[in-house]
Coordinates of C-alpha atoms and ligand atoms in Angstrom, one line a residue:
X1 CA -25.0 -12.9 -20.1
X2 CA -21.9 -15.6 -19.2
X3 CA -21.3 -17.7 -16.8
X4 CA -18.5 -15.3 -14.3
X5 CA -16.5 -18.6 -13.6
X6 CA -15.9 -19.2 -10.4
X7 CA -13.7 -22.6 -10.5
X8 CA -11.6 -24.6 -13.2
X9 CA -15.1 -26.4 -14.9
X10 CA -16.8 -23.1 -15.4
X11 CA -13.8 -21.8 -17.0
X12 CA -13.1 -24.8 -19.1
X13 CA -16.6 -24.5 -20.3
X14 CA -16.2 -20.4 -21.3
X15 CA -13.2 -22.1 -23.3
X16 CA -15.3 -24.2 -25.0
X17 CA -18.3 -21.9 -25.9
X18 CA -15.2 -19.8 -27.6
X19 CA -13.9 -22.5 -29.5
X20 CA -17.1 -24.0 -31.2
X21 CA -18.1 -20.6 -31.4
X22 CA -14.7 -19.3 -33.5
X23 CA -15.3 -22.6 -35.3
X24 CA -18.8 -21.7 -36.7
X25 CA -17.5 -18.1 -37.3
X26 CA -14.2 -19.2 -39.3
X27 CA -16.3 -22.1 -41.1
X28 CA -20.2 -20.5 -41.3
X29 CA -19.4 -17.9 -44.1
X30 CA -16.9 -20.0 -46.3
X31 CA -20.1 -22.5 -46.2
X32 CA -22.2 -19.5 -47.6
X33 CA -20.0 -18.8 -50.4
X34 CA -19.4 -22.2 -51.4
X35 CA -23.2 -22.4 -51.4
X36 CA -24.1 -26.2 -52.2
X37 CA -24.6 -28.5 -49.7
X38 CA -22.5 -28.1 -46.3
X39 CA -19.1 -30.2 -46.3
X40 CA -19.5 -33.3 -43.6
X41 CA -17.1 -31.6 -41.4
X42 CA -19.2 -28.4 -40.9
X43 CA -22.3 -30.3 -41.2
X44 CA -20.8 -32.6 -37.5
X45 CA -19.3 -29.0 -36.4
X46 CA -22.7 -27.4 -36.8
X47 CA -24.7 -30.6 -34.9
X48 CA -22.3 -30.8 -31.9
X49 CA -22.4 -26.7 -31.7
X50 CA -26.2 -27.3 -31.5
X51 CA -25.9 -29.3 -28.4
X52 CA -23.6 -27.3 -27.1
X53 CA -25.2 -23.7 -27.4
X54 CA -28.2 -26.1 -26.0
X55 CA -26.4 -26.6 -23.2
X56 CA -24.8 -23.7 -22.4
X57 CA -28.6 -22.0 -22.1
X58 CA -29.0 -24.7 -19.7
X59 CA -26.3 -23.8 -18.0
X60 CA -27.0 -20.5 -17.7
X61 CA -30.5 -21.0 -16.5
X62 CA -29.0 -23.4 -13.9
X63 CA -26.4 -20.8 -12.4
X64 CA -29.4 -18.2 -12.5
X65 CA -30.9 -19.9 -10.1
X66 CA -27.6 -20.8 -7.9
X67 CA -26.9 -18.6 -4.8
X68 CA -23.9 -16.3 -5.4
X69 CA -22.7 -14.1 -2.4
X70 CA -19.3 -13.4 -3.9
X71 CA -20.6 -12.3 -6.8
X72 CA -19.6 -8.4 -7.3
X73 CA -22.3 -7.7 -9.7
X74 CA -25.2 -10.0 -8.2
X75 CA -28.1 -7.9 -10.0
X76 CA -26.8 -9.4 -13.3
X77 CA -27.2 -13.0 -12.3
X78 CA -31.3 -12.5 -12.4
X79 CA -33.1 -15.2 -14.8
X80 CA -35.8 -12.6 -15.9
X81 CA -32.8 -9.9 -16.8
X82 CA -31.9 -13.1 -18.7
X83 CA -34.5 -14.1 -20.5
X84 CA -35.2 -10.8 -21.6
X85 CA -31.4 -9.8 -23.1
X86 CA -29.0 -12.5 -23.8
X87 CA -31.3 -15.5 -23.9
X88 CA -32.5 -14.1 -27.0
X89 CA -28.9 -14.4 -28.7
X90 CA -28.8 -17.9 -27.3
X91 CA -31.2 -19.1 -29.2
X92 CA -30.5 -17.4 -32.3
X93 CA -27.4 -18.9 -31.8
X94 CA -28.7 -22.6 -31.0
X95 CA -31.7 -22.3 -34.0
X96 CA -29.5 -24.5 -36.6
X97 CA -30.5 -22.3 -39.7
X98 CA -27.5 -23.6 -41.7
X99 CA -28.9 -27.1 -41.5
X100 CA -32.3 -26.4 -42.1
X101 CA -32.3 -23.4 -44.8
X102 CA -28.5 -24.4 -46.7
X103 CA -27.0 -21.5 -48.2
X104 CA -29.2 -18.9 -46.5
X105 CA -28.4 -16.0 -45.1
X106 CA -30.4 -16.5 -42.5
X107 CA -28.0 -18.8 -40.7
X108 CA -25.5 -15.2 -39.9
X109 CA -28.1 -14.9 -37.5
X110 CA -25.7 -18.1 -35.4
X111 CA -22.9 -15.5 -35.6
X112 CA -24.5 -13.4 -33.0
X113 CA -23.1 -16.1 -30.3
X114 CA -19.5 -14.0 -31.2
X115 CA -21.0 -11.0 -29.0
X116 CA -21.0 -13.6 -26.0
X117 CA -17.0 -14.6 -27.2
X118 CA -16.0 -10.8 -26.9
X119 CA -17.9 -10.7 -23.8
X120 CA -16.0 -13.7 -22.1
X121 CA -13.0 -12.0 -23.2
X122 CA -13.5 -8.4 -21.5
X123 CA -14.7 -10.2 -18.7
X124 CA -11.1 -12.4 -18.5
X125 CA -9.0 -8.9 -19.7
X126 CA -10.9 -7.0 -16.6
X127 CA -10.4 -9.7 -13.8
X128 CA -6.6 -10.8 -15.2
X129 CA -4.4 -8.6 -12.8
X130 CA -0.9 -10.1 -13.5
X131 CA -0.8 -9.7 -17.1
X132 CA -4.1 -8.2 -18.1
X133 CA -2.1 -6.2 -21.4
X134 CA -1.1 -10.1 -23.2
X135 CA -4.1 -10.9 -22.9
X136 CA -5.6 -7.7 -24.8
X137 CA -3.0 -8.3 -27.3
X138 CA -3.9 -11.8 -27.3
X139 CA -7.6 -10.9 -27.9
X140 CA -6.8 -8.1 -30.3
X141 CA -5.3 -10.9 -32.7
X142 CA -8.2 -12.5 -32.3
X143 CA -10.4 -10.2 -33.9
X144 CA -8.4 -9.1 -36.1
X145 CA -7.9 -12.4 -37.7
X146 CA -11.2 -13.0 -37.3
X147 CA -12.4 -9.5 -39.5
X148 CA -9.8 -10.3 -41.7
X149 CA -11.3 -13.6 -42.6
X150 CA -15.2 -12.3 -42.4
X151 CA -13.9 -9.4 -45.3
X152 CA -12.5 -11.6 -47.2
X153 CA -15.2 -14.2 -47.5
X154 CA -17.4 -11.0 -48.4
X155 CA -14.7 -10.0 -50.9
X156 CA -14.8 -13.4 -52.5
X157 CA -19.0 -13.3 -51.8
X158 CA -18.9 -10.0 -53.9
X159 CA -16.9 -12.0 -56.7
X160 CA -13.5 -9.9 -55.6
X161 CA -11.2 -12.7 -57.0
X162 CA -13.0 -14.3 -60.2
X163 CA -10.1 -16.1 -62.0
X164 CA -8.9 -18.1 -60.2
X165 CA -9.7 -22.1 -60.7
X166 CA -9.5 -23.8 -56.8
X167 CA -11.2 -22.1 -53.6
X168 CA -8.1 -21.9 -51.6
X169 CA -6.1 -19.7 -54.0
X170 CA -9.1 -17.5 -54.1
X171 CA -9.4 -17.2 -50.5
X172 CA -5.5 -16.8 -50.0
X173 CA -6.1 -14.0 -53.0
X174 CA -9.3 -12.1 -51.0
X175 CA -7.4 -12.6 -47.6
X176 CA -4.5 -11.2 -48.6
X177 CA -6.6 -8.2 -50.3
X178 CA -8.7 -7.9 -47.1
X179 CA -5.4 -7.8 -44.5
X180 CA -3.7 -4.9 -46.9
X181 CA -7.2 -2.8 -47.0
X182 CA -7.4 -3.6 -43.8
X183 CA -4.3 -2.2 -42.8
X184 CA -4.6 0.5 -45.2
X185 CA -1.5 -0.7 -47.2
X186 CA -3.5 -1.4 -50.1
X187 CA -0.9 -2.1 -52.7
X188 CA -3.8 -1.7 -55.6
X189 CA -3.0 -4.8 -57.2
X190 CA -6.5 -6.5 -56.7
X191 CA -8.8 -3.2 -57.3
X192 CA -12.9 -3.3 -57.0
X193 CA -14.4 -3.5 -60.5
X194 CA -18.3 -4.0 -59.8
X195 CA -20.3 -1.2 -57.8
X196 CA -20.9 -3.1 -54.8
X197 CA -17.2 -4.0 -54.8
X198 CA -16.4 -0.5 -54.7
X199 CA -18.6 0.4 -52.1
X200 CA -17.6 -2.5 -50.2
X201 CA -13.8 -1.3 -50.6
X202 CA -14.3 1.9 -49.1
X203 CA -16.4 1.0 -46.3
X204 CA -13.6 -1.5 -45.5
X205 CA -10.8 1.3 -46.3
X206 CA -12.8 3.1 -43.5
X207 CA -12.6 0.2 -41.0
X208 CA -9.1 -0.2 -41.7
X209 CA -8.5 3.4 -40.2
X210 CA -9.7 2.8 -37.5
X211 CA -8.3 -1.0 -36.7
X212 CA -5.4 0.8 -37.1
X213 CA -5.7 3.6 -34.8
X214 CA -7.0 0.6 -32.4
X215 CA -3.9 -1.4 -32.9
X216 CA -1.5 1.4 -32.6
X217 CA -3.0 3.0 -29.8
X218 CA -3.2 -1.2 -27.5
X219 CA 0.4 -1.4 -28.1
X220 CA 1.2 1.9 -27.5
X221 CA -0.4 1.8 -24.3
X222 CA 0.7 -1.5 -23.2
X223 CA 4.6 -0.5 -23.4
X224 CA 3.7 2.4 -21.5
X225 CA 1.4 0.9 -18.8
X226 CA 3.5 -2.4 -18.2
X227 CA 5.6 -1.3 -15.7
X228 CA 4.6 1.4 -13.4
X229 CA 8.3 1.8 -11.6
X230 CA 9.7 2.5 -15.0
X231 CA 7.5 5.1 -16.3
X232 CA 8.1 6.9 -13.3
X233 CA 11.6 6.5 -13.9
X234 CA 11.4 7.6 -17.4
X235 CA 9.1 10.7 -16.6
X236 CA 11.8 12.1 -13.4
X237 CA 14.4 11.5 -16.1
X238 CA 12.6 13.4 -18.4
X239 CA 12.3 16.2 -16.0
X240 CA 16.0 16.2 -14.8
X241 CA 17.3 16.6 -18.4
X242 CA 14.9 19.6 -18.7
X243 CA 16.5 20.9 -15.5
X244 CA 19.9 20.2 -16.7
X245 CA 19.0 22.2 -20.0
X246 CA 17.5 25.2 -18.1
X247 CA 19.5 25.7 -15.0
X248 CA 23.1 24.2 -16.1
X249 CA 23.1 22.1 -13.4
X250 CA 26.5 21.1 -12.8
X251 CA 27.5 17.6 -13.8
X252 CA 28.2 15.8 -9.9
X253 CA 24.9 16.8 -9.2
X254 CA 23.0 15.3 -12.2
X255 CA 24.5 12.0 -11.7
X256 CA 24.0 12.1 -8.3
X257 CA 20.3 12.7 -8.9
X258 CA 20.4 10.4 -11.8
X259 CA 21.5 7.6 -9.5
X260 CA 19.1 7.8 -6.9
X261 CA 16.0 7.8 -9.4
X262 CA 17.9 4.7 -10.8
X263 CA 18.2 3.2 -7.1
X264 CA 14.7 3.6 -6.7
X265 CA 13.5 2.3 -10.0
X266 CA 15.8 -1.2 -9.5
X267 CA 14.7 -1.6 -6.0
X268 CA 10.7 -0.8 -7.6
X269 CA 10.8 1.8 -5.0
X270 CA 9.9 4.9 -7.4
X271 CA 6.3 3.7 -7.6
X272 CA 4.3 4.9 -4.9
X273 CA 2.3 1.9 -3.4
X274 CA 1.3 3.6 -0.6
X275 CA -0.7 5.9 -3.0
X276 CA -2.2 3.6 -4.6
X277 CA -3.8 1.9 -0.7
X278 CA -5.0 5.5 0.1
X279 CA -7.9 4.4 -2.5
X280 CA -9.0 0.9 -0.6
X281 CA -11.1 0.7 2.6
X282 CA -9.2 0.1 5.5
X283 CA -9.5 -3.0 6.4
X284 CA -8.7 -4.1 2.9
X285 CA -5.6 -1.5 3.2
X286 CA -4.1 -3.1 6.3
X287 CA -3.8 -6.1 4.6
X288 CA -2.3 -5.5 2.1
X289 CA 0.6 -3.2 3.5
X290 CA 1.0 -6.1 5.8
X291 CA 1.6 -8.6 3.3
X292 CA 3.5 -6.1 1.4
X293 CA 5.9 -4.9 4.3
X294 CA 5.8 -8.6 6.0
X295 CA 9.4 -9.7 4.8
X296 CA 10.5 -6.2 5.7
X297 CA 8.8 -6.1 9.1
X298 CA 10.6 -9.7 9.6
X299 CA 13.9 -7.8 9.2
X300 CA 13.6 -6.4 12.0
X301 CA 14.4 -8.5 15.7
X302 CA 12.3 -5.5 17.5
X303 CA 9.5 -7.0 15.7
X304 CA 10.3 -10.9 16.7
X305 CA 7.4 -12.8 17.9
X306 CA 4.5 -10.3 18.0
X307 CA 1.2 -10.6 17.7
X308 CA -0.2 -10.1 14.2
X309 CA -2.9 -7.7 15.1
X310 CA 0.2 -5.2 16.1
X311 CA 2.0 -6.4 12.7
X312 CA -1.0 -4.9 11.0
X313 CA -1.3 -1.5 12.8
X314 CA 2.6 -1.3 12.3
X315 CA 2.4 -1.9 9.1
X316 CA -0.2 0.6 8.0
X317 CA 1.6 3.2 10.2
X318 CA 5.0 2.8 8.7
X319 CA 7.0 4.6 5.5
X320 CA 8.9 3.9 3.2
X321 CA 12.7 7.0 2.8
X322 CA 15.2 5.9 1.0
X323 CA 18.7 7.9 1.1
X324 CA 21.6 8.8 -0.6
X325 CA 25.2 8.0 0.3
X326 CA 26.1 11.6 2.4
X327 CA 22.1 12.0 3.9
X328 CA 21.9 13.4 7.2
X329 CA 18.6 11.7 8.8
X330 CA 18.9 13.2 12.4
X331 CA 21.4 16.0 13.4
X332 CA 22.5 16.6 16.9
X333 CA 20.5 18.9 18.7
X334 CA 17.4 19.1 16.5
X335 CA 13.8 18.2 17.9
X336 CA 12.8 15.0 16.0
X337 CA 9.6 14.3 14.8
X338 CA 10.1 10.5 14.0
X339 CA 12.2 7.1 14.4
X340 CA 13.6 4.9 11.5
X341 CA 14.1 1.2 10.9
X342 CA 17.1 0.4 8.7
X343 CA 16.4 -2.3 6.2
X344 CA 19.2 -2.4 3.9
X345 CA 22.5 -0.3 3.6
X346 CA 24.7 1.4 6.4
X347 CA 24.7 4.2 8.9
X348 CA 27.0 6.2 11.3
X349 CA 26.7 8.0 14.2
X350 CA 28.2 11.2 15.2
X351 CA 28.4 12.9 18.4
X352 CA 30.2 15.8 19.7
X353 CA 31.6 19.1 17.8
X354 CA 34.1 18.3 16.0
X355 CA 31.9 15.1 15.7
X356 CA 33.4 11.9 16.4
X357 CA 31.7 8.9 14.8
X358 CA 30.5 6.3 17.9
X359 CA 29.1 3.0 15.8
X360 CA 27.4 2.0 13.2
X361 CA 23.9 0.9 12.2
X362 CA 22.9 -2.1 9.6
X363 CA 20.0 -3.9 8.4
X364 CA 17.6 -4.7 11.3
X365 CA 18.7 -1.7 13.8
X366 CA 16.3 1.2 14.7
X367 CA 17.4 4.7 15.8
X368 CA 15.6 8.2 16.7
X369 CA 13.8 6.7 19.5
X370 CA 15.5 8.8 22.0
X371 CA 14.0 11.9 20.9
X372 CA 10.6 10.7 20.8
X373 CA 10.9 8.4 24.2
X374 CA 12.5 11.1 26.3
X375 CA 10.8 14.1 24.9
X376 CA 14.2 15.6 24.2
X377 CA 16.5 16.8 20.7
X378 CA 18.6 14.3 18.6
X379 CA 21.2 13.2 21.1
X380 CA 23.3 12.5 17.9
X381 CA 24.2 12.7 14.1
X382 CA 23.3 10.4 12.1
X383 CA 24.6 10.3 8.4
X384 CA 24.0 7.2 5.4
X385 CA 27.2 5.9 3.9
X386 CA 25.5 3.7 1.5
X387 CA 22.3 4.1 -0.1
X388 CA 19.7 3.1 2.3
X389 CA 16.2 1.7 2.4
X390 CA 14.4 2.6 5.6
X391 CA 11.0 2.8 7.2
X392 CA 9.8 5.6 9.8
X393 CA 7.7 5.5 11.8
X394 CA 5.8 9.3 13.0
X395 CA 5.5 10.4 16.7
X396 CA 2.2 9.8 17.1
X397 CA 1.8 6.3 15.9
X398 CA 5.2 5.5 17.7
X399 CA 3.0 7.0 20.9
X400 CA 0.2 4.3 20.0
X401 CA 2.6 1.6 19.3
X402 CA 4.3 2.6 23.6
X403 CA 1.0 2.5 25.0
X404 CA -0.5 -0.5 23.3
X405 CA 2.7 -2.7 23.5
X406 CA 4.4 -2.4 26.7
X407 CA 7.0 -5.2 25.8
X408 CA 7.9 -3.7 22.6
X409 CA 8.4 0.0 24.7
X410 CA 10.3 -1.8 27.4
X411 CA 12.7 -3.3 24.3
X412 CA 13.1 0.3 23.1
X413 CA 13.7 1.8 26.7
X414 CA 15.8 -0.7 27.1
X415 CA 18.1 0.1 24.1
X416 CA 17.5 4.0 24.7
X417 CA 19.1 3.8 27.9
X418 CA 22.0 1.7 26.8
X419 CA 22.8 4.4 23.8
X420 CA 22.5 7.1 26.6
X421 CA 24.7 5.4 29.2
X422 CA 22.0 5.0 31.4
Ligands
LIG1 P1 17.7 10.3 18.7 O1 18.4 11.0 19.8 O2 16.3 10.5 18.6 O3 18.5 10.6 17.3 C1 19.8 10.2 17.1 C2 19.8 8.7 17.3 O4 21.1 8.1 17.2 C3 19.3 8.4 18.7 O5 18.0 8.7 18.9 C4 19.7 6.9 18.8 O6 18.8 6.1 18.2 C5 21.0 6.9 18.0 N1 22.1 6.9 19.0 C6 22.4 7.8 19.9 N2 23.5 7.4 20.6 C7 23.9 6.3 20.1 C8 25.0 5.3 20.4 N3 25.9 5.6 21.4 N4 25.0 4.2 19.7 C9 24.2 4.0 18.7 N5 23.2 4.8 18.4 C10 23.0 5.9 19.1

């Protein structure tokens, strides 16, 4: 297991288990090959990664035994789960086999410490919310590099690259032979001559496959993932040009449908967030349509100076319409099943036949309360003459917010009578 960091040391330490650790795996097979006595540098990078794998067990043990009540997945903090699993890895990992038995294989067995690295990295790409997609690029790279090195210090272990006088030319020579297997390029320049190399090609050729069906498919999906609003805005363009093929749908039309998807993909409006809340628990939804409506809640004076336990029940009750220069939101007459809050764009008022336009509504106003108030139809038209971003608010939660909030009622009766004459 790994320490789930919960502030900046515990994290800083993670960075450091995955730093010695990429160390020892960059350095520990170049040291096989080479087989004679470890360089000095790898022999003080081994040492300190001794203390420090001896440490991190410590470490481990220690936050085993800690309290953790915000910890999602508690039943994985247990020392005997621990002991039993990943403390075995750890001291694999710590056992300095490379020091002790030079040039045996035996001292791979440290590499296992990289299944803790590739743990500490899902655990990061599953918590990161804000940019989870760099960071699987980031830790695709990772690997990649990584394999590529591992293949070609087994390329060069196999004897790929025989003629060649100094060790760097020969490992440029093997990397650059394990990076076009890899990718499945494989120019044929450098080709297997000995058994094992050949077997050892083609189970590489095999890996390579699939690295590349890994690759393609991460970046695929993190162009197409990144941004919600715009693959919604992609997909109802999609559909509108298949409408436009089919049904000769003449050309006002299409830009005028065109333009609102586009409206609602600029303003991030074409992503339903309201969908997404349906999935949380309430109390968890409530706060986060409040925090997400606050600035547009503030927009509106109704709303001045009330009490926040109102600002969530408002918040969870209200929805977002947008509409098109042209709309007709209420018509004269009609029974009305909801009131609106205008928070951007421009609205007129109609009353009368012929109608006869009697003000004007901007950011901050609210209209349709009439209806709902005084049990009656629309007591006017009301038409948008820009595109407009409003929230409604539905009959019965407008009932809940009357009863509940007297002042806020009296504020609306208020203005009801005053667009009535009252
Ligand atoms: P309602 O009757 O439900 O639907 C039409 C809305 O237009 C109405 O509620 C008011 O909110 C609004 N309205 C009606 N008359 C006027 C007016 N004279 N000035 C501004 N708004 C009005």
């Amino acid at each position: 297991m790994i320490i789930y960091p919960r502030n900046t040391w515990e994290k800083i330490w993670q960075v450091i288990i995955v730093i010695t650790t990429t160390f020892i795996g960059m350095l520990m097979p170049i040291e096989l090959i080479l087989r004679d006595s470890p360089g000095l540098i790898y022999d003080r990078i081994s040492q300190l990664s001794f203390v420090i794998f001896a440490l991190d067990i410590l470490f481990i043990i220690r936050y085993c035994l800690q309290e953790h009540p915000n910890e999602v997945f508690e039943e994985n903090i247990s020392i005997r789960r621990y002991l039993k699993t990943w403390f075995i890895i750890d001291l694999l990992a710590v056992i300095p086999f490379d020091l002790l038995f030079t040039g045996s294989i035996l001292s791979l067995l440290r590499l296992l410490k990289m299944i803790k690295v590739g743990h500490i990295m899902s655990d990061t790409y599953q918590k990161e919310v804000r940019s989870p997609y760099l960071w699987l690029i980031g830790f695709s790279v990772y690997w990649i590099v990584l394999t590529s090195h591992w293949l070609s210090c087994g390329w060069l272990g196999l004897g790929g690259i025989p003629n060649e006088p100094d060790f760097f030319t020969r490992y440029l020579r093997a990397l650059y032979w394990s990076v076009t297997t890899l990718t499945t390029v494989g120019y044929g320049d450098i080709t297997p001559a000995t058994n094992w190399q050949i077997i050892y090609t083609m189970l590489v050729q095999i890996m390579g496959v699939g690295v590349y069906g890994y690759i393609i498919g991460n970046v695929a999906g993190v162009f197409s993932k990144r941004d919600p609003a715009r693959t919604q805005y992609v997909e109802n363009i999609e559909k509108l040009t298949a409408l436009v093929r089919y049904r000769q749908l003449p050309s006002s039309l299409q830009s005028r449908i065109r333009d609102y998807y586009l409206y609602l993909w600029k303003k991030r409006l074409g992503y339903d967030e309201t969908l997404f809340l349906e999935g949380l628990p309430e109390n968890l939804q409530r706060d986060v349509a409040l925090y997400l409506k606050n600035d547009i809640i503030e927009k509106i004076p109704l709303f001045h100076g009330v009490r926040s336990k109102f600002m969530h029940e408002i918040a969870m009750q209200m929805e977002p319409l947008v509409l098109i220069p042209g709309d007709y939101i209420c018509k004269e007459g009609k029974i009305g099943h909801q009131m609106f809050f205008v928070i951007q764009g421009t609205l007129s008022v109609w009353v009368g036949d012929p109608p006869e336009q009697i003000s004007t509504m901007q950011s901050g106003d609210f209209f349709g309360e009439i209806a709902l108030f005084m049990n009656t139809p629309r007591t006017a038209t009301v038409r948008a003459e820009s595109y407009c971003d409003l929230y409604t608010l539905d009959s019965s939660a407008f009932g809940k917010v009357m009863a509940q909030y007297p002042k806020i009622a009296k504020q609306i009766e208020r203005k009801a009578k005053l667009r009535q004459g009252l």
